[in-house]
Amino acid sequence: MADLVFIALAFLAISGAIAMIIYRNPMYSALGILITMLSVAGMFALLNATFLFLVQIIVYAGAIMTLILFILMFLNIKEEDLPKEPNKYKFMVLGAFIMIPLNVLVLKAVSKLPAKDLSISDTNFGDIKPIGLELYNNWFIAFELISILLLIALIGSVVLAKKRKSKLNNKGEQL
């Protein structure tokens, strides 16, 4: 049963990622990545990693996606504002063909790994204490740099939104 749930979640994660790439409308792309994030959260739940499951739901699918959707709504991107992408699908197919040898290499490497017991164990996998110790002892700088990157992205979107509104005169007409 767990294998079927994993396959369904993997299918949803891949479908959401493909939807994020294919859709032209940024709101639909953001919803595609939301589906992917929720599917990854489901995979954490299958691994019995409750802390990672909750963090994925609360932080990524909740807070980060809310921030992204808020910024997209704030920018109010219209269809005519989006760049033209005449060869978008050709490049996606070309990229998929370029990735085939790498995928074959990874699958060969995985198939040569020794067989292990894949049942869920009652260890501390996914608990908060080992994750917190690892995060704040070994990954503290990366953690802080990511928060600064998100702040810069938010400030940049506000600056872009102000530049767009400044092109209008007092009556709302284009200059």
Short mmCIF file of C-alpha atoms in Angstrom, two decimals:
data_model
loop_
_atom_site.label_atom_id
_atom_site.label_comp_id
_atom_site.label_asym_id
_atom_site.label_seq_id
_atom_site.Cartn_x
_atom_site.Cartn_y
_atom_site.Cartn_z
CA MET A 1 0.00 0.00 0.00
CA ALA A 2 2.83 2.40 0.87
CA ASP A 3 4.38 1.74 -2.55
CA LEU A 4 1.17 2.80 -4.32
CA VAL A 5 0.92 5.96 -2.23
CA PHE A 6 4.58 6.74 -2.99
CA ILE A 7 4.00 6.26 -6.73
CA ALA A 8 0.93 8.52 -6.61
CA LEU A 9 2.84 11.21 -4.69
CA ALA A 10 5.81 10.96 -7.06
CA PHE A 11 3.46 11.32 -10.04
CA LEU A 12 1.86 14.39 -8.46
CA ALA A 13 5.27 15.91 -7.65
CA ILE A 14 6.51 15.43 -11.21
CA SER A 15 3.21 16.66 -12.67
CA GLY A 16 3.34 19.81 -10.53
CA ALA A 17 6.92 20.49 -11.60
CA ILE A 18 6.01 20.04 -15.27
CA ALA A 19 2.99 22.31 -14.82
CA MET A 20 5.25 24.95 -13.27
CA ILE A 21 7.42 24.90 -16.39
CA ILE A 22 4.69 24.64 -19.02
CA TYR A 23 2.13 27.21 -17.89
CA ARG A 24 2.67 30.74 -19.12
CA ASN A 25 0.58 32.36 -16.39
CA PRO A 26 2.72 32.84 -13.25
CA MET A 27 -0.23 32.07 -10.94
CA TYR A 28 -0.72 28.65 -12.54
CA SER A 29 3.02 28.02 -12.30
CA ALA A 30 2.96 28.89 -8.60
CA LEU A 31 0.06 26.49 -8.06
CA GLY A 32 2.05 23.80 -9.88
CA ILE A 33 4.96 24.22 -7.47
CA LEU A 34 2.48 24.15 -4.57
CA ILE A 35 1.30 20.71 -5.74
CA THR A 36 4.92 19.59 -5.85
CA MET A 37 5.60 20.87 -2.33
CA LEU A 38 2.52 19.15 -0.93
CA SER A 39 3.53 15.90 -2.63
CA VAL A 40 7.01 16.09 -1.10
CA ALA A 41 5.35 16.65 2.28
CA GLY A 42 3.36 13.47 1.71
CA MET A 43 6.60 11.62 0.99
CA PHE A 44 8.02 12.84 4.29
CA ALA A 45 4.89 11.52 6.00
CA LEU A 46 5.47 8.14 4.36
CA LEU A 47 8.99 8.10 5.80
CA ASN A 48 7.57 8.74 9.28
CA ALA A 49 9.48 12.04 9.39
CA THR A 50 6.82 14.05 11.17
CA PHE A 51 8.94 17.14 11.78
CA LEU A 52 9.99 17.40 8.13
CA PHE A 53 6.38 16.79 7.06
CA LEU A 54 5.11 19.62 9.25
CA VAL A 55 7.90 21.99 8.22
CA GLN A 56 7.20 21.26 4.55
CA ILE A 57 3.50 22.02 5.04
CA ILE A 58 3.81 25.04 7.33
CA VAL A 59 6.93 26.76 6.01
CA TYR A 60 7.16 25.88 2.33
CA ALA A 61 3.61 25.10 1.23
CA GLY A 62 2.20 27.63 3.67
CA ALA A 63 4.41 30.63 4.27
CA ILE A 64 6.72 30.66 1.24
CA MET A 65 3.96 29.90 -1.25
CA THR A 66 1.74 32.53 0.36
CA LEU A 67 4.58 35.02 -0.04
CA ILE A 68 5.11 34.06 -3.69
CA LEU A 69 1.39 34.25 -4.48
CA PHE A 70 1.12 37.60 -2.67
CA ILE A 71 4.01 39.00 -4.71
CA LEU A 72 2.49 37.71 -7.95
CA MET A 73 -0.85 39.29 -7.09
CA PHE A 74 0.86 42.51 -6.01
CA LEU A 75 2.73 42.77 -9.30
CA ASN A 76 -0.51 42.14 -11.23
CA ILE A 77 1.28 40.67 -14.25
CA LYS A 78 -0.82 40.92 -17.41
CA GLU A 79 -0.56 38.66 -20.46
CA GLU A 80 1.00 41.44 -22.54
CA ASP A 81 3.71 41.99 -19.89
CA LEU A 82 5.04 38.45 -20.26
CA PRO A 83 7.93 37.86 -22.67
CA LYS A 84 7.32 35.99 -25.91
CA GLU A 85 8.71 32.46 -25.87
CA PRO A 86 8.37 31.07 -29.39
CA ASN A 87 10.81 28.15 -28.95
CA LYS A 88 9.90 27.25 -25.36
CA TYR A 89 8.69 23.69 -26.06
CA LYS A 90 11.56 22.95 -28.45
CA PHE A 91 14.07 23.85 -25.74
CA MET A 92 12.20 21.76 -23.16
CA VAL A 93 12.30 18.70 -25.43
CA LEU A 94 15.97 19.36 -26.21
CA GLY A 95 16.73 19.66 -22.49
CA ALA A 96 14.89 16.39 -21.81
CA PHE A 97 16.97 14.60 -24.46
CA ILE A 98 20.18 16.07 -23.07
CA MET A 99 19.27 14.77 -19.60
CA ILE A 100 18.62 11.18 -20.79
CA PRO A 101 22.30 10.05 -20.53
CA LEU A 102 22.57 11.50 -17.01
CA ASN A 103 19.35 9.76 -15.98
CA VAL A 104 20.62 6.44 -17.39
CA LEU A 105 23.88 6.89 -15.48
CA VAL A 106 22.04 7.57 -12.21
CA LEU A 107 19.71 4.59 -12.72
CA LYS A 108 22.69 2.29 -13.40
CA ALA A 109 24.43 3.52 -10.24
CA VAL A 110 21.30 3.01 -8.15
CA SER A 111 20.72 -0.48 -9.55
CA LYS A 112 24.27 -1.51 -8.49
CA LEU A 113 23.71 -0.50 -4.86
CA PRO A 114 23.46 -3.38 -2.39
CA ALA A 115 19.95 -4.36 -1.28
CA LYS A 116 18.91 -2.89 2.05
CA ASP A 117 15.92 -3.27 4.33
CA LEU A 118 13.60 -0.42 3.33
CA SER A 119 11.07 -0.84 6.11
CA ILE A 120 10.36 2.15 8.33
CA SER A 121 12.40 2.03 11.51
CA ASP A 122 11.66 3.57 14.88
CA THR A 123 14.87 5.61 14.97
CA ASN A 124 15.05 9.35 15.48
CA PHE A 125 14.89 10.02 11.72
CA GLY A 126 12.97 13.24 11.17
CA ASP A 127 12.93 14.26 14.82
CA ILE A 128 13.58 17.87 15.69
CA LYS A 129 16.70 17.53 17.88
CA PRO A 130 19.11 15.95 15.34
CA ILE A 131 17.84 18.26 12.61
CA GLY A 132 18.27 21.33 14.79
CA LEU A 133 21.77 20.30 15.83
CA GLU A 134 22.78 19.68 12.21
CA LEU A 135 21.16 22.87 10.94
CA TYR A 136 22.58 25.24 13.52
CA ASN A 137 25.99 23.59 13.89
CA ASN A 138 26.92 22.81 10.28
CA TRP A 139 24.51 24.75 8.05
CA PHE A 140 24.01 28.01 9.94
CA ILE A 141 25.60 30.28 7.30
CA ALA A 142 23.63 28.69 4.45
CA PHE A 143 20.44 29.00 6.51
CA GLU A 144 21.01 32.73 7.07
CA LEU A 145 22.05 33.34 3.45
CA ILE A 146 18.80 31.81 2.21
CA SER A 147 16.79 34.12 4.48
CA ILE A 148 18.73 37.12 3.11
CA LEU A 149 18.09 35.90 -0.45
CA LEU A 150 14.35 35.73 0.21
CA LEU A 151 14.42 39.25 1.67
CA ILE A 152 16.26 40.56 -1.40
CA ALA A 153 13.70 38.89 -3.70
CA LEU A 154 10.85 40.53 -1.79
CA ILE A 155 12.50 43.97 -1.94
CA GLY A 156 13.23 43.50 -5.65
CA SER A 157 9.60 42.70 -6.42
CA VAL A 158 8.43 45.83 -4.60
CA VAL A 159 10.97 47.94 -6.53
CA LEU A 160 9.79 46.44 -9.83
CA ALA A 161 6.17 47.10 -8.92
CA LYS A 162 6.93 50.76 -8.13
CA LYS A 163 8.80 51.23 -11.42
CA ARG A 164 5.82 49.86 -13.34
CA LYS A 165 3.36 52.24 -11.67
CA SER A 166 5.61 55.25 -12.28
CA LYS A 167 5.09 54.89 -16.06
CA LEU A 168 1.48 56.07 -15.61
CA ASN A 169 0.49 59.71 -15.33
CA ASN A 170 -2.08 61.10 -12.88
CA LYS A 171 -5.06 60.03 -15.00
CA GLY A 172 -3.85 56.42 -15.30
CA GLU A 173 -2.77 56.79 -18.95
CA GLN A 174 0.49 55.52 -20.38
CA LEU A 175 3.23 58.12 -20.75
#
